[in-house]
PDB file of C-alpha atoms in Angstrom:
ATOM      1  CA  UNK A   1     -24.389  37.679   9.574  1.00 46.00           C
ATOM      2  CA  UNK A   2     -21.538  38.880   7.096  1.00 48.00           C
ATOM      3  CA  UNK A   3     -22.141  37.121   3.592  1.00 41.00           C
ATOM      4  CA  UNK A   4     -18.512  35.848   3.328  1.00 43.00           C
ATOM      5  CA  UNK A   5     -18.584  34.572   6.907  1.00 37.00           C
ATOM      6  CA  UNK A   6     -22.081  32.842   6.318  1.00 33.00           C
ATOM      7  CA  UNK A   7     -20.816  31.127   3.079  1.00 33.00           C
ATOM      8  CA  UNK A   8     -17.430  30.096   5.000  1.00 34.00           C
ATOM      9  CA  UNK A   9     -19.578  28.613   7.868  1.00 35.00           C
ATOM     10  CA  UNK A  10     -21.716  26.519   5.415  1.00 32.00           C
ATOM     11  CA  UNK A  11     -18.605  25.203   3.775  1.00 37.00           C
ATOM     12  CA  UNK A  12     -16.925  24.287   7.047  1.00 33.00           C
ATOM     13  CA  UNK A  13     -20.461  22.506   8.175  1.00 31.00           C
ATOM     14  CA  UNK A  14     -20.490  20.548   4.656  1.00 35.00           C
ATOM     15  CA  UNK A  15     -16.784  19.624   5.327  1.00 35.00           C
ATOM     16  CA  UNK A  16     -17.598  18.531   8.807  1.00 35.00           C
ATOM     17  CA  UNK A  17     -20.533  16.181   7.409  1.00 37.00           C
ATOM     18  CA  UNK A  18     -18.375  14.752   4.982  1.00 32.00           C
ATOM     19  CA  UNK A  19     -15.684  13.908   7.705  1.00 31.00           C
ATOM     20  CA  UNK A  20     -18.331  12.214   9.697  1.00 34.00           C
ATOM     21  CA  UNK A  21     -19.744  10.271   7.127  1.00 34.00           C
ATOM     22  CA  UNK A  22     -16.398   8.888   5.727  1.00 36.00           C
ATOM     23  CA  UNK A  23     -14.458   8.606   9.263  1.00 47.00           C
ATOM     24  CA  UNK A  24     -14.199   5.108  10.871  1.00 75.00           C
ATOM     25  CA  UNK A  25     -16.033   5.486  14.002  1.00 94.00           C
ATOM     26  CA  UNK A  26     -16.810   2.568  16.379  1.00 98.00           C
ATOM     27  CA  UNK A  27     -18.708   2.495  19.770  1.00 98.00           C
ATOM     28  CA  UNK A  28     -17.679  -0.155  22.440  1.00 98.00           C
ATOM     29  CA  UNK A  29     -20.758  -1.700  24.202  1.00 98.00           C
ATOM     30  CA  UNK A  30     -21.902  -4.469  26.213  1.00 98.00           C
ATOM     31  CA  UNK A  31     -24.110  -7.034  24.705  1.00 98.00           C
ATOM     32  CA  UNK A  32     -24.735  -9.358  27.515  1.00 98.00           C
ATOM     33  CA  UNK A  33     -23.756  -9.924  30.992  1.00 98.00           C
ATOM     34  CA  UNK A  34     -23.380 -13.229  32.705  1.00 97.00           C
ATOM     35  CA  UNK A  35     -25.325 -13.517  35.908  1.00 96.00           C
ATOM     36  CA  UNK A  36     -25.429  -9.867  36.386  1.00 97.00           C
ATOM     37  CA  UNK A  37     -21.875  -9.186  35.889  1.00 97.00           C
ATOM     38  CA  UNK A  38     -20.877  -7.556  32.365  1.00 97.00           C
ATOM     39  CA  UNK A  39     -17.646  -7.890  30.432  1.00 98.00           C
ATOM     40  CA  UNK A  40     -15.138  -5.310  31.138  1.00 98.00           C
ATOM     41  CA  UNK A  41     -14.298  -2.777  28.400  1.00 98.00           C
ATOM     42  CA  UNK A  42     -11.107  -0.855  29.380  1.00 98.00           C
ATOM     43  CA  UNK A  43      -8.425   1.503  27.824  1.00 98.00           C
ATOM     44  CA  UNK A  44      -5.328  -0.251  27.178  1.00 98.00           C
ATOM     45  CA  UNK A  45      -1.899   1.644  26.286  1.00 98.00           C
ATOM     46  CA  UNK A  46       0.352  -1.409  27.117  1.00 98.00           C
ATOM     47  CA  UNK A  47       0.864  -2.131  23.449  1.00 98.00           C
ATOM     48  CA  UNK A  48       0.025   0.797  21.524  1.00 98.00           C
ATOM     49  CA  UNK A  49      -1.637   4.019  22.632  1.00 97.00           C
ATOM     50  CA  UNK A  50      -5.704   4.188  22.535  1.00 96.00           C
ATOM     51  CA  UNK A  51      -6.137   0.564  22.288  1.00 98.00           C
ATOM     52  CA  UNK A  52      -9.296  -1.253  23.868  1.00 98.00           C
ATOM     53  CA  UNK A  53      -9.422  -4.166  25.915  1.00 98.00           C
ATOM     54  CA  UNK A  54     -12.267  -6.423  26.284  1.00 98.00           C
ATOM     55  CA  UNK A  55     -12.189  -8.862  29.243  1.00 98.00           C
ATOM     56  CA  UNK A  56     -14.443 -11.694  28.698  1.00 98.00           C
ATOM     57  CA  UNK A  57     -14.415 -13.727  32.214  1.00 97.00           C
ATOM     58  CA  UNK A  58     -17.383 -15.907  31.869  1.00 97.00           C
ATOM     59  CA  UNK A  59     -19.489 -17.793  29.280  1.00 97.00           C
ATOM     60  CA  UNK A  60     -22.459 -15.862  28.319  1.00 97.00           C
ATOM     61  CA  UNK A  61     -20.642 -12.241  28.474  1.00 98.00           C
ATOM     62  CA  UNK A  62     -20.513 -10.699  25.154  1.00 98.00           C
ATOM     63  CA  UNK A  63     -19.387  -7.242  23.941  1.00 98.00           C
ATOM     64  CA  UNK A  64     -18.886  -5.428  20.837  1.00 98.00           C
ATOM     65  CA  UNK A  65     -17.408  -2.711  18.783  1.00 98.00           C
ATOM     66  CA  UNK A  66     -20.255  -1.360  16.542  1.00 98.00           C
ATOM     67  CA  UNK A  67     -20.089   0.823  13.453  1.00 98.00           C
ATOM     68  CA  UNK A  68     -22.811   2.333  11.163  1.00 97.00           C
ATOM     69  CA  UNK A  69     -20.195   3.587   8.611  1.00 96.00           C
ATOM     70  CA  UNK A  70     -21.375   0.817   5.988  1.00 97.00           C
ATOM     71  CA  UNK A  71     -25.086   1.182   6.571  1.00 97.00           C
ATOM     72  CA  UNK A  72     -26.881   1.044   3.396  1.00 97.00           C
ATOM     73  CA  UNK A  73     -23.981  -0.713   1.266  1.00 98.00           C
ATOM     74  CA  UNK A  74     -24.280  -4.387   0.424  1.00 98.00           C
ATOM     75  CA  UNK A  75     -22.225  -7.415   1.652  1.00 98.00           C
ATOM     76  CA  UNK A  76     -20.615  -7.303  -1.868  1.00 98.00           C
ATOM     77  CA  UNK A  77     -19.808  -3.475  -1.605  1.00 98.00           C
ATOM     78  CA  UNK A  78     -17.449  -4.296   1.404  1.00 98.00           C
ATOM     79  CA  UNK A  79     -14.001  -2.876   0.854  1.00 98.00           C
ATOM     80  CA  UNK A  80     -12.344  -3.510   4.269  1.00 98.00           C
ATOM     81  CA  UNK A  81     -13.045  -4.909   7.487  1.00 98.00           C
ATOM     82  CA  UNK A  82     -10.036  -4.467   9.667  1.00 98.00           C
ATOM     83  CA  UNK A  83      -8.945  -4.857  13.303  1.00 98.00           C
ATOM     84  CA  UNK A  84      -5.669  -5.628  14.849  1.00 98.00           C
ATOM     85  CA  UNK A  85      -5.204  -7.705  18.274  1.00 98.00           C
ATOM     86  CA  UNK A  86      -2.388  -7.334  20.246  1.00 98.00           C
ATOM     87  CA  UNK A  87      -2.697  -9.586  23.442  1.00 98.00           C
ATOM     88  CA  UNK A  88      -0.755 -13.039  23.120  1.00 97.00           C
ATOM     89  CA  UNK A  89      -2.720 -15.277  21.218  1.00 97.00           C
ATOM     90  CA  UNK A  90      -0.409 -18.161  21.481  1.00 96.00           C
ATOM     91  CA  UNK A  91      -1.727 -18.741  25.274  1.00 96.00           C
ATOM     92  CA  UNK A  92      -4.741 -20.399  23.610  1.00 96.00           C
ATOM     93  CA  UNK A  93      -5.083 -23.472  21.474  1.00 96.00           C
ATOM     94  CA  UNK A  94      -4.236 -22.858  18.003  1.00 95.00           C
ATOM     95  CA  UNK A  95      -7.560 -22.210  16.055  1.00 95.00           C
ATOM     96  CA  UNK A  96      -9.616 -22.288  18.770  1.00 96.00           C
ATOM     97  CA  UNK A  97     -12.161 -19.260  19.421  1.00 96.00           C
ATOM     98  CA  UNK A  98     -10.354 -17.224  21.710  1.00 97.00           C
ATOM     99  CA  UNK A  99      -7.246 -17.701  19.637  1.00 97.00           C
ATOM    100  CA  UNK A 100      -8.846 -16.194  16.394  1.00 97.00           C
ATOM    101  CA  UNK A 101     -11.287 -13.717  18.204  1.00 98.00           C
ATOM    102  CA  UNK A 102     -12.886 -11.600  17.454  1.00 98.00           C
ATOM    103  CA  UNK A 103     -15.586 -12.474  14.977  1.00 98.00           C
ATOM    104  CA  UNK A 104     -17.909 -10.360  13.222  1.00 98.00           C
ATOM    105  CA  UNK A 105     -21.644  -9.824  12.934  1.00 98.00           C
ATOM    106  CA  UNK A 106     -23.493  -7.931  10.124  1.00 98.00           C
ATOM    107  CA  UNK A 107     -27.134  -6.955  10.368  1.00 99.00           C
ATOM    108  CA  UNK A 108     -28.675  -7.285   6.885  1.00 98.00           C
ATOM    109  CA  UNK A 109     -32.371  -6.510   5.670  1.00 98.00           C
ATOM    110  CA  UNK A 110     -34.440  -7.157   2.642  1.00 97.00           C
ATOM    111  CA  UNK A 111     -36.345  -3.882   3.462  1.00 97.00           C
ATOM    112  CA  UNK A 112     -38.732  -5.521   6.012  1.00 98.00           C
ATOM    113  CA  UNK A 113     -36.981  -8.510   7.864  1.00 98.00           C
ATOM    114  CA  UNK A 114     -33.572  -8.378   9.550  1.00 98.00           C
ATOM    115  CA  UNK A 115     -31.037 -11.061  10.198  1.00 98.00           C
ATOM    116  CA  UNK A 116     -27.352 -11.294  11.558  1.00 99.00           C
ATOM    117  CA  UNK A 117     -24.514 -12.672   9.264  1.00 98.00           C
ATOM    118  CA  UNK A 118     -21.549 -13.832  10.914  1.00 98.00           C
ATOM    119  CA  UNK A 119     -18.206 -15.386   9.961  1.00 98.00           C
ATOM    120  CA  UNK A 120     -16.559 -18.473  11.533  1.00 95.00           C
ATOM    121  CA  UNK A 121     -12.966 -17.482  12.565  1.00 95.00           C
ATOM    122  CA  UNK A 122     -12.244 -20.915  13.749  1.00 92.00           C
ATOM    123  CA  UNK A 123     -13.082 -22.460  10.357  1.00 93.00           C
ATOM    124  CA  UNK A 124      -9.712 -23.500   9.008  1.00 92.00           C
ATOM    125  CA  UNK A 125     -10.755 -21.786   5.620  1.00 90.00           C
ATOM    126  CA  UNK A 126     -10.935 -18.455   7.633  1.00 95.00           C
ATOM    127  CA  UNK A 127      -7.706 -18.837   9.774  1.00 94.00           C
ATOM    128  CA  UNK A 128      -5.420 -17.859   7.134  1.00 95.00           C
ATOM    129  CA  UNK A 129      -6.985 -14.386   6.900  1.00 98.00           C
ATOM    130  CA  UNK A 130      -5.679 -13.787  10.685  1.00 98.00           C
ATOM    131  CA  UNK A 131      -2.412 -12.565   9.585  1.00 98.00           C
ATOM    132  CA  UNK A 132       0.861 -12.000  11.786  1.00 98.00           C
ATOM    133  CA  UNK A 133       2.551  -8.606  12.009  1.00 98.00           C
ATOM    134  CA  UNK A 134       6.267  -8.051  12.734  1.00 97.00           C
ATOM    135  CA  UNK A 135       5.663  -6.808  16.346  1.00 97.00           C
ATOM    136  CA  UNK A 136       3.692 -10.099  16.886  1.00 97.00           C
ATOM    137  CA  UNK A 137       0.207  -8.574  16.937  1.00 98.00           C
ATOM    138  CA  UNK A 138      -2.281 -10.064  14.392  1.00 98.00           C
ATOM    139  CA  UNK A 139      -4.655  -8.399  11.979  1.00 98.00           C
ATOM    140  CA  UNK A 140      -7.778  -9.106  10.006  1.00 98.00           C
ATOM    141  CA  UNK A 141      -7.855  -7.074   7.121  1.00 98.00           C
ATOM    142  CA  UNK A 142     -10.600  -8.237   5.017  1.00 98.00           C
ATOM    143  CA  UNK A 143     -12.474  -7.366   1.622  1.00 98.00           C
ATOM    144  CA  UNK A 144     -15.416  -8.965  -0.012  1.00 98.00           C
ATOM    145  CA  UNK A 145     -12.900 -10.900  -2.208  1.00 98.00           C
ATOM    146  CA  UNK A 146     -11.227 -12.278   0.859  1.00 98.00           C
ATOM    147  CA  UNK A 147     -14.450 -13.573   2.492  1.00 98.00           C
ATOM    148  CA  UNK A 148     -16.730 -14.100  -0.483  1.00 98.00           C
ATOM    149  CA  UNK A 149     -15.781 -17.904  -0.398  1.00 98.00           C
ATOM    150  CA  UNK A 150     -16.071 -18.413   3.324  1.00 98.00           C
ATOM    151  CA  UNK A 151     -18.835 -19.725   5.320  1.00 98.00           C
ATOM    152  CA  UNK A 152     -21.602 -17.148   6.333  1.00 98.00           C
ATOM    153  CA  UNK A 153     -23.953 -18.108   9.211  1.00 98.00           C
ATOM    154  CA  UNK A 154     -27.371 -16.755   9.568  1.00 98.00           C
ATOM    155  CA  UNK A 155     -28.726 -15.856  13.025  1.00 98.00           C
ATOM    156  CA  UNK A 156     -31.336 -13.705  14.730  1.00 98.00           C
ATOM    157  CA  UNK A 157     -34.320 -14.412  12.539  1.00 98.00           C
ATOM    158  CA  UNK A 158     -36.859 -17.083  12.728  1.00 98.00           C
ATOM    159  CA  UNK A 159     -35.818 -20.382  10.804  1.00 98.00           C
ATOM    160  CA  UNK A 160     -32.036 -19.492  11.212  1.00 98.00           C
ATOM    161  CA  UNK A 161     -31.169 -23.094  12.129  1.00 98.00           C
ATOM    162  CA  UNK A 162     -33.842 -24.967   9.927  1.00 98.00           C
ATOM    163  CA  UNK A 163     -32.836 -23.284   6.585  1.00 98.00           C
ATOM    164  CA  UNK A 164     -36.283 -21.764   6.544  1.00 98.00           C
ATOM    165  CA  UNK A 165     -35.552 -18.248   7.429  1.00 98.00           C
ATOM    166  CA  UNK A 166     -36.105 -15.569   4.908  1.00 98.00           C
ATOM    167  CA  UNK A 167     -32.355 -15.490   3.824  1.00 98.00           C
ATOM    168  CA  UNK A 168     -32.415 -19.148   3.212  1.00 98.00           C
ATOM    169  CA  UNK A 169     -35.804 -18.504   1.221  1.00 98.00           C
ATOM    170  CA  UNK A 170     -34.075 -16.186  -1.020  1.00 98.00           C
ATOM    171  CA  UNK A 171     -30.391 -17.829  -1.289  1.00 98.00           C
ATOM    172  CA  UNK A 172     -30.982 -21.514  -0.626  1.00 98.00           C
ATOM    173  CA  UNK A 173     -30.011 -23.706   2.357  1.00 98.00           C
ATOM    174  CA  UNK A 174     -26.659 -24.098   4.236  1.00 98.00           C
ATOM    175  CA  UNK A 175     -24.115 -24.172   3.897  1.00 98.00           C
ATOM    176  CA  UNK A 176     -24.052 -20.473   2.513  1.00 98.00           C
ATOM    177  CA  UNK A 177     -21.202 -18.203   1.774  1.00 98.00           C
ATOM    178  CA  UNK A 178     -20.527 -14.419   1.661  1.00 98.00           C
ATOM    179  CA  UNK A 179     -20.484 -14.491  -1.887  1.00 98.00           C
ATOM    180  CA  UNK A 180     -24.026 -15.988  -2.004  1.00 98.00           C
ATOM    181  CA  UNK A 181     -25.263 -13.185   0.221  1.00 98.00           C
ATOM    182  CA  UNK A 182     -23.589 -10.134  -1.731  1.00 98.00           C
ATOM    183  CA  UNK A 183     -26.707  -8.438  -2.655  1.00 98.00           C
ATOM    184  CA  UNK A 184     -28.015  -8.084   0.858  1.00 98.00           C
ATOM    185  CA  UNK A 185     -28.229  -4.432   2.361  1.00 98.00           C
ATOM    186  CA  UNK A 186     -26.326  -3.761   5.470  1.00 98.00           C
ATOM    187  CA  UNK A 187     -28.693  -2.199   8.133  1.00 98.00           C
ATOM    188  CA  UNK A 188     -29.613  -2.499  11.674  1.00 98.00           C
ATOM    189  CA  UNK A 189     -33.102  -2.964  12.975  1.00 98.00           C
ATOM    190  CA  UNK A 190     -34.724  -0.452  15.335  1.00 98.00           C
ATOM    191  CA  UNK A 191     -35.152  -1.426  18.880  1.00 98.00           C
ATOM    192  CA  UNK A 192     -38.848  -2.003  18.423  1.00 98.00           C
ATOM    193  CA  UNK A 193     -38.050  -4.831  15.889  1.00 98.00           C
ATOM    194  CA  UNK A 194     -35.429  -6.453  18.346  1.00 98.00           C
ATOM    195  CA  UNK A 195     -37.813  -6.333  21.261  1.00 98.00           C
ATOM    196  CA  UNK A 196     -40.761  -8.015  18.984  1.00 98.00           C
ATOM    197  CA  UNK A 197     -40.467 -11.722  20.040  1.00 98.00           C
ATOM    198  CA  UNK A 198     -41.991 -12.630  16.708  1.00 98.00           C
ATOM    199  CA  UNK A 199     -39.008 -11.645  14.967  1.00 98.00           C
ATOM    200  CA  UNK A 200     -36.583 -14.211  16.762  1.00 98.00           C
ATOM    201  CA  UNK A 201     -33.882 -11.995  17.979  1.00 98.00           C
ATOM    202  CA  UNK A 202     -31.916 -13.287  21.000  1.00 98.00           C
ATOM    203  CA  UNK A 203     -30.304 -11.896  23.993  1.00 97.00           C
ATOM    204  CA  UNK A 204     -26.949 -12.538  22.153  1.00 97.00           C
ATOM    205  CA  UNK A 205     -27.920 -10.535  19.172  1.00 98.00           C
ATOM    206  CA  UNK A 206     -25.225  -7.563  18.497  1.00 98.00           C
ATOM    207  CA  UNK A 207     -27.199  -4.815  20.274  1.00 98.00           C
ATOM    208  CA  UNK A 208     -26.723  -2.515  23.379  1.00 98.00           C
ATOM    209  CA  UNK A 209     -27.645  -3.999  26.677  1.00 98.00           C
ATOM    210  CA  UNK A 210     -30.707  -2.203  27.982  1.00 97.00           C
ATOM    211  CA  UNK A 211     -31.467   0.067  25.157  1.00 98.00           C
ATOM    212  CA  UNK A 212     -31.306  -2.314  22.079  1.00 98.00           C
ATOM    213  CA  UNK A 213     -29.713   0.316  19.897  1.00 98.00           C
ATOM    214  CA  UNK A 214     -27.976  -1.848  17.171  1.00 98.00           C
ATOM    215  CA  UNK A 215     -25.086  -1.074  14.518  1.00 98.00           C
ATOM    216  CA  UNK A 216     -24.880  -2.248  11.082  1.00 98.00           C
ATOM    217  CA  UNK A 217     -21.272  -4.012  11.446  1.00 98.00           C
ATOM    218  CA  UNK A 218     -19.901  -5.222  14.715  1.00 98.00           C
ATOM    219  CA  UNK A 219     -16.787  -6.833  15.906  1.00 98.00           C
ATOM    220  CA  UNK A 220     -17.898  -9.171  18.686  1.00 98.00           C
ATOM    221  CA  UNK A 221     -16.180 -10.667  21.798  1.00 98.00           C
ATOM    222  CA  UNK A 222     -17.509 -13.627  23.848  1.00 98.00           C
ATOM    223  CA  UNK A 223     -20.315 -15.987  23.306  1.00 96.00           C
ATOM    224  CA  UNK A 224     -22.944 -17.843  24.845  1.00 92.00           C
ATOM    225  CA  UNK A 225     -20.712 -20.950  25.747  1.00 91.00           C
ATOM    226  CA  UNK A 226     -16.918 -20.733  27.159  1.00 93.00           C
ATOM    227  CA  UNK A 227     -15.440 -20.974  23.723  1.00 92.00           C
ATOM    228  CA  UNK A 228     -14.480 -17.316  23.730  1.00 96.00           C
ATOM    229  CA  UNK A 229     -13.552 -16.521  27.499  1.00 97.00           C
ATOM    230  CA  UNK A 230     -10.349 -14.429  27.065  1.00 96.00           C
ATOM    231  CA  UNK A 231      -9.082 -14.997  30.840  1.00 90.00           C
ATOM    232  CA  UNK A 232      -7.707 -12.146  33.115  1.00 91.00           C
ATOM    233  CA  UNK A 233      -5.996 -10.260  30.020  1.00 96.00           C
ATOM    234  CA  UNK A 234      -8.733  -9.572  27.706  1.00 98.00           C
ATOM    235  CA  UNK A 235      -8.814  -9.040  24.027  1.00 98.00           C
ATOM    236  CA  UNK A 236      -6.675  -5.879  23.324  1.00 98.00           C
ATOM    237  CA  UNK A 237      -7.542  -4.398  19.918  1.00 98.00           C
ATOM    238  CA  UNK A 238      -7.038  -1.438  17.817  1.00 98.00           C
ATOM    239  CA  UNK A 239      -7.156   0.024  14.215  1.00 97.00           C
ATOM    240  CA  UNK A 240     -10.661  -1.352  13.631  1.00 96.00           C
ATOM    241  CA  UNK A 241     -12.215  -0.209  10.429  1.00 97.00           C
ATOM    242  CA  UNK A 242     -15.366  -0.854   8.271  1.00 98.00           C
ATOM    243  CA  UNK A 243     -15.270   0.516   4.596  1.00 97.00           C
ATOM    244  CA  UNK A 244     -17.637  -0.058   1.486  1.00 97.00           C
ATOM    245  CA  UNK A 245     -17.446   1.117  -2.088  1.00 95.00           C
ATOM    246  CA  UNK A 246     -20.858   2.815  -1.810  1.00 76.00           C
ATOM    247  CA  UNK A 247     -21.333   5.326   0.964  1.00 53.00           C
ATOM    248  CA  UNK A 248     -23.068   4.355   4.126  1.00 47.00           C
ATOM    249  CA  UNK A 249     -26.132   6.188   5.769  1.00 44.00           C
ATOM    250  CA  UNK A 250     -25.369   9.013   7.946  1.00 34.00           C
ATOM    251  CA  UNK A 251     -27.435   8.537  11.263  1.00 34.00           C
ATOM    252  CA  UNK A 252     -30.220  10.743  11.646  1.00 39.00           C
ATOM    253  CA  UNK A 253     -30.171  13.727  14.265  1.00 37.00           C
ATOM    254  CA  UNK A 254     -32.558  11.686  16.410  1.00 38.00           C
ATOM    255  CA  UNK A 255     -30.042   8.872  16.406  1.00 41.00           C
ATOM    256  CA  UNK A 256     -27.129  10.945  17.181  1.00 37.00           C
ATOM    257  CA  UNK A 257     -29.061  12.166  20.248  1.00 37.00           C
ATOM    258  CA  UNK A 258     -29.588   8.646  21.345  1.00 42.00           C
ATOM    259  CA  UNK A 259     -25.801   7.813  20.968  1.00 39.00           C
ATOM    260  CA  UNK A 260     -24.975  10.884  22.990  1.00 42.00           C
ATOM    261  CA  UNK A 261     -27.318   9.807  25.890  1.00 42.00           C
ATOM    262  CA  UNK A 262     -25.904   6.283  25.841  1.00 48.00           C
ATOM    263  CA  UNK A 263     -22.688   7.725  26.042  1.00 45.00           C
ATOM    264  CA  UNK A 264     -23.331   9.965  29.015  1.00 45.00           C
ATOM    265  CA  UNK A 265     -24.866   6.762  30.796  1.00 51.00           C
ATOM    266  CA  UNK A 266     -21.634   4.754  30.271  1.00 56.00           C
ATOM    267  CA  UNK A 267     -23.467   2.199  28.056  1.00 59.00           C
ATOM    268  CA  UNK A 268     -21.282   2.887  24.969  1.00 65.00           C
ATOM    269  CA  UNK A 269     -17.904   4.525  24.338  1.00 71.00           C
ATOM    270  CA  UNK A 270     -17.197   6.192  21.169  1.00 64.00           C
ATOM    271  CA  UNK A 271     -13.792   5.300  19.560  1.00 64.00           C
ATOM    272  CA  UNK A 272     -12.227   6.612  16.294  1.00 59.00           C
ATOM    273  CA  UNK A 273      -9.947   4.223  14.871  1.00 60.00           C
TER     274      UNK A 273
END
């Protein structure tokens, strides 16, 4: 190969790798069905081009938008968690789950154990962070400074509801805030960890239905109860992003192959904000 061409090819490859590492890439995926019926994940161009609609028609249904962009960063490193919602939120009771959805789940680890940390968008302290835009859409555009004083809930680990989880052992009993958990590292567990019953990960944990592939950061739609049912028109969202001050980990080639297989099977759909 011509030396100059070889050098140019290497440079282009490096640029491509840098782009993949820094781009805001999310996959839409089903977390859980309801009685065998999964939530619907649809393209929606009614409000803006390229939006995604999540139709949660029954309790128990859950779906997500997952990203590995900030894996390897800490909670305190977060610079932006954002998403814009376009469907009419006024059709729901102000402050209720479907009026302030989606919520987010973050997988965290101490290097051995994993847990999910979630916000509470229906908490009055969080509702002021869901801002209204000029066109009537609503946006979460959150930094660590925005969320540091808000309640952080621990899930998907033994002892999460008795103040005895590994997270509570490190940081104390509930109520905890994101500020309390600032040093926790963002990283999803492997499927083998999720499938091990001893680890206390439930069916509503943010991982891909069937394969149990998980993402470090997730916007989540739906819940176990009916408090996040959307109705006929689903949650229509765009401009989702996750960024942190320290670079996230790039998925290994083997994981990229898995994502490609899942996409081909229709279990996940890759979307670039």
